[in-house]
Amino acid sequence: MRFAVGIDLGTTNSALAWIDLEARPRRLQVLEIPQLVAPGDVSRRPTLPSFLYLPGEHDLAQGAIALPWDGSPRDVVGELARSQGALVPGRLVASAKSWLCHPAVDRRAAILPWAASPEVERRSPLEVSARYLGHLAAAFLAETGVPLAETELVVTVPASFDEVARELTVEAAARVGLEKLTLLEEPQAAFYSWLADHGMGPGTGPGEAGRPDLPFTGGETLLVCDIGGGTTDFTLIRIAAGAAAEGGALGFERTAVGDHLLLGGDNMDLALARRVEKRLGGKLDVARFQALVQACRLAKERLLAVAEARETWKINVAGRGRGVVGGSLQAELSRQEIEEVVLEGFFPLVPADAAPAVDRRAAGLREFGLPYAQDAAVTRHLAAFLRRHEARPEAILFNGGVLTAPAIRERLVAAMRSWSGREPVVLENDVPHLAVARGAAYAVLARRGEGIRITGGAARAYYVEVEAPPADGSTALAPDTLVALCVSGRGEEEGGDVEVPGREFELITNRPVRFRLLSSSDRNDRRGDLVTVRPGELAELPPIVTVLRFPRSSQDVTLGVRLHVQRTELGTIDLKLVAPASGTRWKLAFDLRAAEEARAAGAAGAVSGDGVRGDGAGRGDGAAGESGAAPGHEAVGEAAREAAVEVVRRLFQKDHARPIEPAQAMKELAAAIGRERGEWPITLLRALWEPLRDLRGQRGRTAEHEARWLNLVGYVLRPGYGVALDDWRVKEAWRLFNAGMVHDKDNRVRLEWWILWRRVSGGLVRTMQDELYKRIAPHFLADFKKKGDRKDPSPQEAAEMWRTMASLERIAWNEKWKLGEVLLGRLEKKQKEAAQAAWALGRLGARVPLYGPIENVVSRHKAEKWVERLLKLDWNDPAGKDIAFATAEIARASGDRGRDLDESLRQRVAARLGQVYGQTPEGARLSRLVLEPLAFEAREERAAFGDALPIGLRLTTLEGRAVEEAGAPAP
């Protein structure tokens, strides 16, 4: 291929750099990107602002957005998109890259612009990212005549991007025909750019000018601090000791990267906008606040720039109503004010032992749906990162748009000086807005051996626990030892797929299996070594717990497999299990970076259950262990677990010698476990799923047996997520849905049927929830054509069906609105079961879902109308407090301006809650939830969930993700 190309797909700006591989000398070039800078005006700029504008019918004249390669594009990207979006912010998509790594939304769904008016056609974060890449590809083709797909292409991502975000980046590229590319971490790319400037002088190529002139002698540690519009990235690079003294080339090894931090220039713009908003005399609506954010961004960039002499900047926002001067809202920001907000709020001087504040009950700085870092102080995150890796870097390289401001760079240097007692060497970066793209292109040369390469060699050796004879040849293991297979030795570089030599293993398919990963920073074992160690000699990392399917059978199948290992450049070890007899392959990817951070943070211990084993018998029952039991709740012992499993067998196994009746089941289980059912930990509950699954074919012996089976399955699997393998468990349970009930005319069975699906609804994917909705909705919605043979449900069954529908947080928001309209009508008519109707209405209209994607909440304007109608109801009748709680859920503050109801309306709700509850703690708490973005407490979760929660599990953070009480994120 003729060209090496690097693309920086940035949050705020994107760039493309390239090298002609046939040219001598090599020369890094930055593409001047053709783009619309005004209607009808296409000009070249070194960067492409990462903004997309969706023109309205009368926004821009016909032909005003034509590009040289596209006469009628659907939308606008780049400079014109940014400027036009400042005028019409409701049609502007910004920070798509931040949305691409947002776990609480469907990143393939058309959700942007966030909180746009209904008439605006939306795009998905994935589609917007592809649009930027497509524009860059077209510009490169226009410049060189060569398709970008026919180059050696490197696209950069934040070092802290998780695997999902990385894969989505690759998918976005594939959507515009870029099927072959390499991902590179942005901080590494920034350092490659610095190396290019210091190892590739004018008229020479890398490696052609002798040894580069670098300010290192070997043994130093370099910190790359990269703060852009959306993320903050920390990377440590170790300079190989002794290389300089030996007269050879220095070696550079990336040894650590930081946590994913959605923290950058966007957060600073929001903080400034909130400050100005208070000065303007009231909370702005979504559109005007978006415009204010863009105005504050411009003020920040101009006043913190080196060349800017002025001390103040005027802010103008198109407005209406009170405070309008000349048709706009006006304010002023000073340089001193900006430095106060940015330096003291985001870069305070903190001690070396500082740590980010984490309060699960409070929200971080957030707007427009994005889950920004809760603690905005970059210096606290940096101090914790350096302490975790026992690093005191001698040098620092700054990169990213935020760090173009000298005052911010000086503050970070001062912080590092105070921590280490010495002045770090600051490496000059003259082109921070282009460094990542330039470094990505240079990385292609480095891979070819024509430049200095940063390696990602392993700082640790990694192992997988196996069940095998001891390495010393003895016949039995000591009780306090384990056998581990080294799959990657310390110092190994990334490379191709390598089979672990001399080992064959047995794998149980179609059943849950666990692959336990361990590591060591001081052992020198080689790949393929089988070692016997004592507990504690190897550090344990979060395991993979999964089900590996064998396509030729639905039953448990044991296969002989060989293990293939690949260490990737992106911080993962890929393990492939290959069955030579059938050719079947399974791939497992351990995220070493996330695993190491979890280990350092003291994550909960591994779930027990056997995985792959070598040369011996064993089982793969996947039963959950007790290491994750909640604090203050003792683990249930193995004997009690087995006794409980035996009770299930006695209940459903047809030919059991000691059968019991369904009515005795809960009493017998409580006796076997030694605890009342409300005290059964979640790990025990999931263990009971195994025999229930195995005996599902015998559930229909009687209606009583089927009702009890459905009851137990819902109880042990609730809420359908939160524990490893829950997705598999719920899929297995879902097989029953189309099969239906055996005793479908029995009212008890029908009630337990709907209770089951309500309890596990959080584990049902969108298509499953849609099926449930379509099955239930015809009984209650007039726009469904009801089949003639469909019998009306009993009042008890109807109540459970409503509760089930209200729990389906993944169905479309307009379907929730239809259901809510029916329920609200019933409340207004004072029909029976008002309490149940209020609970269901609260779930349907909740601002903060318990588990579902936030883009599926009922629209803010519809929810406001519901609250107005609820406020007119009598809250003093028997169902009054149920109506009050439902109103509080619908009006609850999320911290997201796009979801939150009008502030004056929420104030009215808070006042009404105070009237109903008086001066009670409960009333004060509900009022705070309406006025402040706070996470639910346990009792509030139970009320919203509508059921008791298993011990050891919390349902919600502010974005509704399951969290174990010990503090580790749910799998």
GROMACS .gro file of C-alpha atoms in nm, residues 184-583:
model
  400
  184LEU     CA    1  -0.424   0.273   1.857
  185GLU     CA    2  -0.454   0.433   2.200
  186GLU     CA    3  -0.457   0.812   2.177
  187PRO     CA    4  -0.187   0.881   2.440
  188GLN     CA    5   0.048   0.646   2.257
  189ALA     CA    6  -0.031   0.826   1.932
  190ALA     CA    7   0.049   1.160   2.095
  191PHE     CA    8   0.388   1.026   2.206
  192TYR     CA    9   0.450   0.881   1.859
  193SER     CA   10   0.398   1.233   1.722
  194TRP     CA   11   0.658   1.363   1.966
  195LEU     CA   12   0.897   1.086   1.863
  196ALA     CA   13   0.839   1.169   1.497
  197ASP     CA   14   0.939   1.528   1.563
  198HIS     CA   15   1.254   1.420   1.748
  199GLY     CA   16   1.359   1.125   1.535
  200MET     CA   17   1.264   1.242   1.189
  201GLY     CA   18   1.445   1.564   1.111
  202PRO     CA   19   1.390   1.769   0.795
  203GLY     CA   20   1.498   1.575   0.492
  204THR     CA   21   1.548   1.253   0.680
  205GLY     CA   22   1.335   0.957   0.768
  206PRO     CA   23   1.310   0.769   1.092
  207GLY     CA   24   1.614   0.555   1.137
  208GLU     CA   25   1.800   0.749   0.864
  209ALA     CA   26   1.938   1.023   1.086
  210GLY     CA   27   2.107   0.806   1.344
  211ARG     CA   28   1.998   0.797   1.699
  212PRO     CA   29   1.726   1.055   1.778
  213ASP     CA   30   1.806   1.337   2.013
  214LEU     CA   31   1.587   1.242   2.311
  215PRO     CA   32   1.608   1.381   2.667
  216PHE     CA   33   1.624   1.034   2.824
  217THR     CA   34   1.908   0.816   2.945
  218GLY     CA   35   1.701   0.511   3.037
  219GLY     CA   36   1.515   0.407   3.346
  220GLU     CA   37   1.271   0.700   3.345
  221THR     CA   38   0.892   0.692   3.351
  222LEU     CA   39   0.690   0.919   3.125
  223LEU     CA   40   0.331   1.027   3.194
  224VAL     CA   41   0.115   1.110   2.893
  225CYS     CA   42  -0.174   1.326   3.014
  226ASP     CA   43  -0.435   1.357   2.741
  227ILE     CA   44  -0.741   1.571   2.818
  228GLY     CA   45  -0.972   1.636   2.528
  229GLY     CA   46  -1.328   1.748   2.489
  230GLY     CA   47  -1.481   1.430   2.626
  231THR     CA   48  -1.228   1.214   2.808
  232THR     CA   49  -0.926   1.226   3.033
  233ASP     CA   50  -0.662   0.963   2.963
  234PHE     CA   51  -0.352   0.879   3.165
  235THR     CA   52  -0.080   0.652   3.028
  236LEU     CA   53   0.256   0.553   3.176
  237ILE     CA   54   0.544   0.470   2.942
  238ARG     CA   55   0.865   0.321   3.075
  239ILE     CA   56   1.195   0.403   2.906
  240ALA     CA   57   1.416   0.096   2.894
  241ALA     CA   58   1.699   0.126   3.148
  242GLY     CA   59   2.057   0.091   3.033
  243ALA     CA   60   1.990   0.122   2.663
  244ALA     CA   61   2.153   0.464   2.634
  245ALA     CA   62   2.466   0.360   2.820
  246GLU     CA   63   2.506   0.071   2.578
  247GLY     CA   64   2.482   0.305   2.282
  248GLY     CA   65   2.168   0.141   2.147
  249ALA     CA   66   1.823   0.275   2.074
  250LEU     CA   67   1.604   0.348   2.372
  251GLY     CA   68   1.303   0.126   2.429
  252PHE     CA   69   0.958   0.253   2.517
  253GLU     CA   70   0.698   0.033   2.685
  254ARG     CA   71   0.344   0.132   2.776
  255THR     CA   72   0.298  -0.010   3.125
  256ALA     CA   73  -0.032   0.130   3.253
  257VAL     CA   74  -0.342   0.323   3.151
  258GLY     CA   75  -0.604   0.489   3.364
  259ASP     CA   76  -0.973   0.432   3.423
  260HIS     CA   77  -1.228   0.548   3.172
  261LEU     CA   78  -1.308   0.907   3.269
  262LEU     CA   79  -1.584   1.090   3.088
  263LEU     CA   80  -1.425   1.414   3.198
  264GLY     CA   81  -1.286   1.686   2.977
  265GLY     CA   82  -1.357   2.017   2.808
  266ASP     CA   83  -1.729   1.941   2.781
  267ASN     CA   84  -1.752   1.927   3.160
  268MET     CA   85  -1.575   2.261   3.196
  269ASP     CA   86  -1.809   2.421   2.944
  270LEU     CA   87  -2.107   2.289   3.141
  271ALA     CA   88  -1.971   2.420   3.470
  272LEU     CA   89  -1.920   2.765   3.317
  273ALA     CA   90  -2.266   2.757   3.160
  274ARG     CA   91  -2.428   2.673   3.492
  275ARG     CA   92  -2.248   2.963   3.655
  276VAL     CA   93  -2.363   3.206   3.386
  277GLU     CA   94  -2.714   3.061   3.393
  278LYS     CA   95  -2.755   3.161   3.759
  279ARG     CA   96  -2.652   3.514   3.665
  280LEU     CA   97  -2.922   3.523   3.395
  281GLY     CA   98  -3.194   3.479   3.655
  282GLY     CA   99  -3.341   3.133   3.610
  283LYS     CA  100  -3.303   2.792   3.458
  284LEU     CA  101  -3.292   2.794   3.079
  285ASP     CA  102  -3.473   2.551   2.857
  286VAL     CA  103  -3.277   2.279   2.678
  287ALA     CA  104  -3.222   2.468   2.352
  288ARG     CA  105  -3.102   2.791   2.511
  289PHE     CA  106  -2.881   2.609   2.759
  290GLN     CA  107  -2.717   2.421   2.471
  291ALA     CA  108  -2.649   2.756   2.306
  292LEU     CA  109  -2.507   2.889   2.633
  293VAL     CA  110  -2.273   2.590   2.661
  294GLN     CA  111  -2.136   2.656   2.313
  295ALA     CA  112  -2.089   3.025   2.395
  296CYS     CA  113  -1.902   2.938   2.716
  297ARG     CA  114  -1.681   2.696   2.525
  298LEU     CA  115  -1.578   2.975   2.291
  299ALA     CA  116  -1.515   3.212   2.581
  300LYS     CA  117  -1.302   2.952   2.761
  301GLU     CA  118  -1.092   2.878   2.453
  302ARG     CA  119  -1.034   3.244   2.371
  303LEU     CA  120  -0.963   3.376   2.720
  304LEU     CA  121  -0.729   3.092   2.814
  305ALA     CA  122  -0.537   3.111   2.487
  306VAL     CA  123  -0.180   3.240   2.493
  307ALA     CA  124  -0.230   3.502   2.223
  308GLU     CA  125  -0.554   3.648   2.362
  309ALA     CA  126  -0.500   3.986   2.532
  310ARG     CA  127  -0.854   4.063   2.642
  311GLU     CA  128  -0.971   3.996   2.997
  312THR     CA  129  -1.347   3.951   2.940
  313TRP     CA  130  -1.575   3.791   2.684
  314LYS     CA  131  -1.938   3.877   2.612
  315ILE     CA  132  -2.190   3.591   2.612
  316ASN     CA  133  -2.497   3.623   2.390
  317VAL     CA  134  -2.774   3.363   2.379
  318ALA     CA  135  -3.086   3.396   2.168
  319GLY     CA  136  -3.371   3.424   2.416
  320ARG     CA  137  -3.723   3.527   2.493
  321GLY     CA  138  -3.912   3.663   2.790
  322ARG     CA  139  -3.762   3.839   3.091
  323GLY     CA  140  -3.404   3.962   3.067
  324VAL     CA  141  -3.404   3.992   2.688
  325VAL     CA  142  -3.189   4.270   2.551
  326GLY     CA  143  -3.202   4.308   2.176
  327GLY     CA  144  -3.361   3.965   2.147
  328SER     CA  145  -3.088   3.784   2.340
  329LEU     CA  146  -2.972   3.696   2.688
  330GLN     CA  147  -2.645   3.868   2.767
  331ALA     CA  148  -2.373   3.813   3.025
  332GLU     CA  149  -2.000   3.847   3.059
  333LEU     CA  150  -1.721   3.606   3.156
  334SER     CA  151  -1.381   3.721   3.276
  335ARG     CA  152  -1.049   3.541   3.245
  336GLN     CA  153  -1.022   3.538   3.626
  337GLU     CA  154  -1.366   3.379   3.657
  338ILE     CA  155  -1.287   3.108   3.404
  339GLU     CA  156  -0.957   3.028   3.572
  340GLU     CA  157  -1.137   3.004   3.906
  341VAL     CA  158  -1.396   2.760   3.771
  342VAL     CA  159  -1.153   2.553   3.566
  343LEU     CA  160  -0.842   2.556   3.785
  344GLU     CA  161  -1.004   2.528   4.126
  345GLY     CA  162  -1.292   2.307   4.018
  346PHE     CA  163  -1.107   2.071   3.783
  347PHE     CA  164  -0.737   2.109   3.871
  348PRO     CA  165  -0.715   2.185   4.243
  349LEU     CA  166  -0.384   2.132   4.422
  350VAL     CA  167  -0.435   1.813   4.625
  351PRO     CA  168  -0.204   1.591   4.834
  352ALA     CA  169  -0.040   1.281   4.689
  353ASP     CA  170  -0.279   1.053   4.880
  354ALA     CA  171  -0.591   1.221   4.737
  355ALA     CA  172  -0.861   0.999   4.587
  356PRO     CA  173  -1.169   1.078   4.376
  357ALA     CA  174  -1.483   1.125   4.582
  358VAL     CA  175  -1.741   0.853   4.521
  359ASP     CA  176  -2.090   0.895   4.662
  360ARG     CA  177  -2.334   0.641   4.525
  361ARG     CA  178  -2.620   0.858   4.650
  362ALA     CA  179  -2.523   1.167   4.452
  363ALA     CA  180  -2.482   1.261   4.089
  364GLY     CA  181  -2.174   1.393   3.922
  365LEU     CA  182  -2.184   1.686   3.682
  366ARG     CA  183  -2.421   1.572   3.409
  367GLU     CA  184  -2.633   1.723   3.136
  368PHE     CA  185  -2.803   1.591   2.825
  369GLY     CA  186  -2.790   1.229   2.940
  370LEU     CA  187  -2.415   1.170   2.963
  371PRO     CA  188  -2.278   1.004   3.281
  372TYR     CA  189  -1.983   1.229   3.353
  373ALA     CA  190  -1.727   1.142   3.620
  374GLN     CA  191  -1.873   1.210   3.963
  375ASP     CA  192  -1.560   1.384   4.089
  376ALA     CA  193  -1.459   1.654   3.843
  377ALA     CA  194  -1.111   1.708   3.992
  378VAL     CA  195  -0.864   1.573   3.735
  379THR     CA  196  -0.580   1.608   3.985
  380ARG     CA  197  -0.749   1.371   4.231
  381HIS     CA  198  -0.791   1.111   3.958
  382LEU     CA  199  -0.428   1.158   3.855
  383ALA     CA  200  -0.297   1.127   4.213
  384ALA     CA  201  -0.490   0.802   4.260
  385PHE     CA  202  -0.366   0.666   3.925
  386LEU     CA  203   0.000   0.736   4.004
  387ARG     CA  204  -0.033   0.596   4.356
  388ARG     CA  205  -0.199   0.280   4.229
  389HIS     CA  206   0.092   0.215   3.996
  390GLU     CA  207   0.359   0.337   4.241
  391ALA     CA  208   0.480   0.586   3.981
  392ARG     CA  209   0.655   0.921   4.015
  393PRO     CA  210   0.713   1.018   3.651
  394GLU     CA  211   1.024   1.214   3.563
  395ALA     CA  212   0.867   1.352   3.244
  396ILE     CA  213   0.522   1.449   3.121
  397LEU     CA  214   0.372   1.498   2.776
  398PHE     CA  215   0.056   1.706   2.757
  399ASN     CA  216  -0.199   1.648   2.482
  400GLY     CA  217  -0.558   1.738   2.406
  401GLY     CA  218  -0.742   2.060   2.351
  402VAL     CA  219  -0.789   2.137   2.721
  403LEU     CA  220  -0.414   2.134   2.779
  404THR     CA  221  -0.341   2.402   2.520
  405ALA     CA  222  -0.409   2.649   2.803
  406PRO     CA  223  -0.076   2.734   2.977
  407ALA     CA  224  -0.245   2.791   3.313
  408ILE     CA  225  -0.381   2.435   3.319
  409ARG     CA  226  -0.048   2.283   3.221
  410GLU     CA  227   0.128   2.485   3.490
  411ARG     CA  228  -0.124   2.369   3.751
  412LEU     CA  229  -0.064   2.002   3.666
  413VAL     CA  230   0.313   2.048   3.680
  414ALA     CA  231   0.277   2.216   4.020
  415ALA     CA  232   0.070   1.924   4.147
  416MET     CA  233   0.325   1.666   4.029
  417ARG     CA  234   0.608   1.871   4.177
  418SER     CA  235   0.436   1.872   4.516
  419TRP     CA  236   0.385   1.494   4.503
  420SER     CA  237   0.738   1.392   4.405
  421GLY     CA  238   0.949   1.683   4.528
  422ARG     CA  239   1.105   1.735   4.187
  423GLU     CA  240   1.026   1.923   3.868
  424PRO     CA  241   0.904   1.694   3.588
  425VAL     CA  242   1.050   1.750   3.244
  426VAL     CA  243   0.773   1.878   3.016
  427LEU     CA  244   0.801   1.749   2.660
  428GLU     CA  245   0.699   2.013   2.411
  429ASN     CA  246   0.392   1.942   2.199
  430ASP     CA  247   0.354   2.217   1.942
  431VAL     CA  248   0.050   2.070   1.766
  432PRO     CA  249  -0.180   1.923   2.034
  433HIS     CA  250  -0.482   1.942   1.803
  434LEU     CA  251  -0.299   1.734   1.538
  435ALA     CA  252  -0.060   1.520   1.742
  436VAL     CA  253  -0.287   1.216   1.772
  437ALA     CA  254  -0.352   1.191   1.397
  438ARG     CA  255   0.018   1.251   1.316
  439GLY     CA  256   0.128   0.990   1.570
  440ALA     CA  257  -0.119   0.737   1.434
  441ALA     CA  258   0.033   0.772   1.086
  442TYR     CA  259   0.386   0.747   1.227
  443ALA     CA  260   0.285   0.428   1.411
  444VAL     CA  261   0.256   0.255   1.074
  445LEU     CA  262   0.625   0.328   1.011
  446ALA     CA  263   0.713   0.209   1.360
  447ARG     CA  264   0.539  -0.123   1.292
  448ARG     CA  265   0.743  -0.154   0.972
  449GLY     CA  266   1.066  -0.108   1.165
  450GLU     CA  267   1.126   0.239   1.023
  451GLY     CA  268   1.064   0.426   1.347
  452ILE     CA  269   1.081   0.396   1.721
  453ARG     CA  270   0.811   0.165   1.845
  454ILE     CA  271   0.624   0.178   2.175
  455THR     CA  272   0.572  -0.174   2.297
  456GLY     CA  273   0.293  -0.298   2.519
  457GLY     CA  274   0.489  -0.581   2.670
  458ALA     CA  275   0.326  -0.744   2.968
  459ALA     CA  276   0.429  -0.614   3.308
  460ARG     CA  277   0.280  -0.934   3.449
  461ALA     CA  278   0.256  -1.301   3.370
  462TYR     CA  279  -0.099  -1.433   3.333
  463TYR     CA  280  -0.239  -1.770   3.424
  464VAL     CA  281  -0.560  -1.970   3.395
  465GLU     CA  282  -0.647  -2.206   3.678
  466VAL     CA  283  -0.692  -2.567   3.563
  467GLU     CA  284  -0.784  -2.890   3.732
  468ALA     CA  285  -0.484  -3.111   3.664
  469PRO     CA  286  -0.228  -3.338   3.834
  470PRO     CA  287   0.036  -3.141   4.028
  471ALA     CA  288   0.332  -3.015   3.829
  472ASP     CA  289   0.573  -3.198   4.060
  473GLY     CA  290   0.433  -3.537   3.953
  474SER     CA  291   0.274  -3.625   4.287
  475THR     CA  292  -0.065  -3.792   4.292
  476ALA     CA  293  -0.258  -3.539   4.499
  477LEU     CA  294  -0.263  -3.168   4.561
  478ALA     CA  295  -0.218  -3.025   4.906
  479PRO     CA  296  -0.544  -2.873   5.025
  480ASP     CA  297  -0.407  -2.519   5.015
  481THR     CA  298  -0.262  -2.524   4.661
  482LEU     CA  299  -0.390  -2.476   4.309
  483VAL     CA  300  -0.264  -2.559   3.959
  484ALA     CA  301  -0.234  -2.279   3.703
  485LEU     CA  302  -0.133  -2.273   3.338
  486CYS     CA  303   0.081  -1.982   3.225
  487VAL     CA  304  -0.082  -1.837   2.912
  488SER     CA  305   0.134  -1.523   2.879
  489GLY     CA  306   0.477  -1.471   3.029
  490ARG     CA  307   0.607  -1.149   3.178
  491GLY     CA  308   0.755  -0.923   2.910
  492GLU     CA  309   0.572  -1.090   2.620
  493GLU     CA  310   0.487  -0.869   2.327
  494GLU     CA  311   0.166  -0.875   2.130
  495GLY     CA  312   0.165  -1.130   1.854
  496GLY     CA  313  -0.021  -1.388   1.653
  497ASP     CA  314  -0.236  -1.679   1.758
  498VAL     CA  315  -0.012  -1.929   1.942
  499GLU     CA  316  -0.117  -2.271   2.064
  500VAL     CA  317  -0.019  -2.352   2.421
  501PRO     CA  318   0.218  -2.642   2.361
  502GLY     CA  319   0.178  -2.992   2.494
  503ARG     CA  320  -0.159  -2.948   2.664
  504GLU     CA  321  -0.503  -3.083   2.586
  505PHE     CA  322  -0.803  -3.001   2.804
  506GLU     CA  323  -1.160  -3.106   2.853
  507LEU     CA  324  -1.435  -2.849   2.808
  508ILE     CA  325  -1.798  -2.889   2.912
  509THR     CA  326  -2.023  -2.714   2.659
  510ASN     CA  327  -2.384  -2.599   2.690
  511ARG     CA  328  -2.335  -2.549   3.065
  512PRO     CA  329  -2.201  -2.257   3.268
  513VAL     CA  330  -1.823  -2.267   3.300
  514ARG     CA  331  -1.577  -2.036   3.468
  515PHE     CA  332  -1.233  -1.935   3.347
  516ARG     CA  333  -1.035  -1.801   3.641
  517LEU     CA  334  -0.755  -1.559   3.555
  518LEU     CA  335  -0.455  -1.494   3.780
  519SER     CA  336  -0.140  -1.287   3.746
  520SER     CA  337   0.208  -1.230   3.887
  521SER     CA  338   0.445  -0.935   3.860
  522ASP     CA  339   0.754  -1.127   3.972
  523ARG     CA  340   0.738  -1.486   3.840
  524ASN     CA  341   0.927  -1.574   3.522
  525ASP     CA  342   0.716  -1.866   3.400
  526ARG     CA  343   0.687  -1.917   3.026
  527ARG     CA  344   0.377  -1.973   2.818
  528GLY     CA  345   0.266  -2.335   2.858
  529ASP     CA  346   0.422  -2.388   3.201
  530LEU     CA  347   0.197  -2.568   3.449
  531VAL     CA  348   0.270  -2.447   3.802
  532THR     CA  349   0.152  -2.539   4.149
  533VAL     CA  350   0.116  -2.240   4.381
  534ARG     CA  351  -0.032  -2.154   4.717
  535PRO     CA  352  -0.326  -1.913   4.746
  536GLY     CA  353  -0.199  -1.558   4.753
  537GLU     CA  354   0.110  -1.628   4.542
  538LEU     CA  355  -0.085  -1.523   4.232
  539ALA     CA  356  -0.315  -1.223   4.225
  540GLU     CA  357  -0.669  -1.311   4.127
  541LEU     CA  358  -0.854  -1.107   3.866
  542PRO     CA  359  -1.222  -1.104   3.775
  543PRO     CA  360  -1.303  -1.428   3.589
  544ILE     CA  361  -1.501  -1.498   3.276
  545VAL     CA  362  -1.817  -1.693   3.358
  546THR     CA  363  -2.003  -1.800   3.047
  547VAL     CA  364  -2.179  -2.072   2.852
  548LEU     CA  365  -1.998  -2.209   2.547
  549ARG     CA  366  -2.242  -2.356   2.299
  550PHE     CA  367  -2.173  -2.670   2.099
  551PRO     CA  368  -2.389  -2.627   1.788
  552ARG     CA  369  -2.430  -2.999   1.718
  553SER     CA  370  -2.613  -3.074   2.042
  554SER     CA  371  -2.836  -2.899   2.295
  555GLN     CA  372  -2.720  -3.132   2.572
  556ASP     CA  373  -2.409  -3.107   2.787
  557VAL     CA  374  -2.115  -3.225   2.579
  558THR     CA  375  -1.756  -3.277   2.696
  559LEU     CA  376  -1.497  -3.212   2.427
  560GLY     CA  377  -1.120  -3.231   2.405
  561VAL     CA  378  -0.982  -2.885   2.327
  562ARG     CA  379  -0.651  -2.712   2.276
  563LEU     CA  380  -0.581  -2.363   2.402
  564HIS     CA  381  -0.467  -2.084   2.167
  565VAL     CA  382  -0.346  -1.751   2.309
  566GLN     CA  383  -0.298  -1.408   2.156
  567ARG     CA  384  -0.185  -1.098   2.340
  568THR     CA  385  -0.325  -0.793   2.164
  569GLU     CA  386  -0.197  -0.437   2.145
  570LEU     CA  387  -0.515  -0.312   2.310
  571GLY     CA  388  -0.458  -0.461   2.652
  572THR     CA  389  -0.641  -0.791   2.616
  573ILE     CA  390  -0.550  -1.155   2.609
  574ASP     CA  391  -0.761  -1.347   2.361
  575LEU     CA  392  -0.803  -1.713   2.446
  576LYS     CA  393  -0.938  -1.949   2.184
  577LEU     CA  394  -1.050  -2.300   2.265
  578VAL     CA  395  -1.026  -2.524   1.960
  579ALA     CA  396  -1.180  -2.871   1.945
  580PRO     CA  397  -0.961  -3.060   1.692
  581ALA     CA  398  -1.222  -3.333   1.635
  582SER     CA  399  -1.500  -3.098   1.523
  583GLY     CA  400  -1.309  -2.782   1.432
   0.00000   0.00000   0.00000
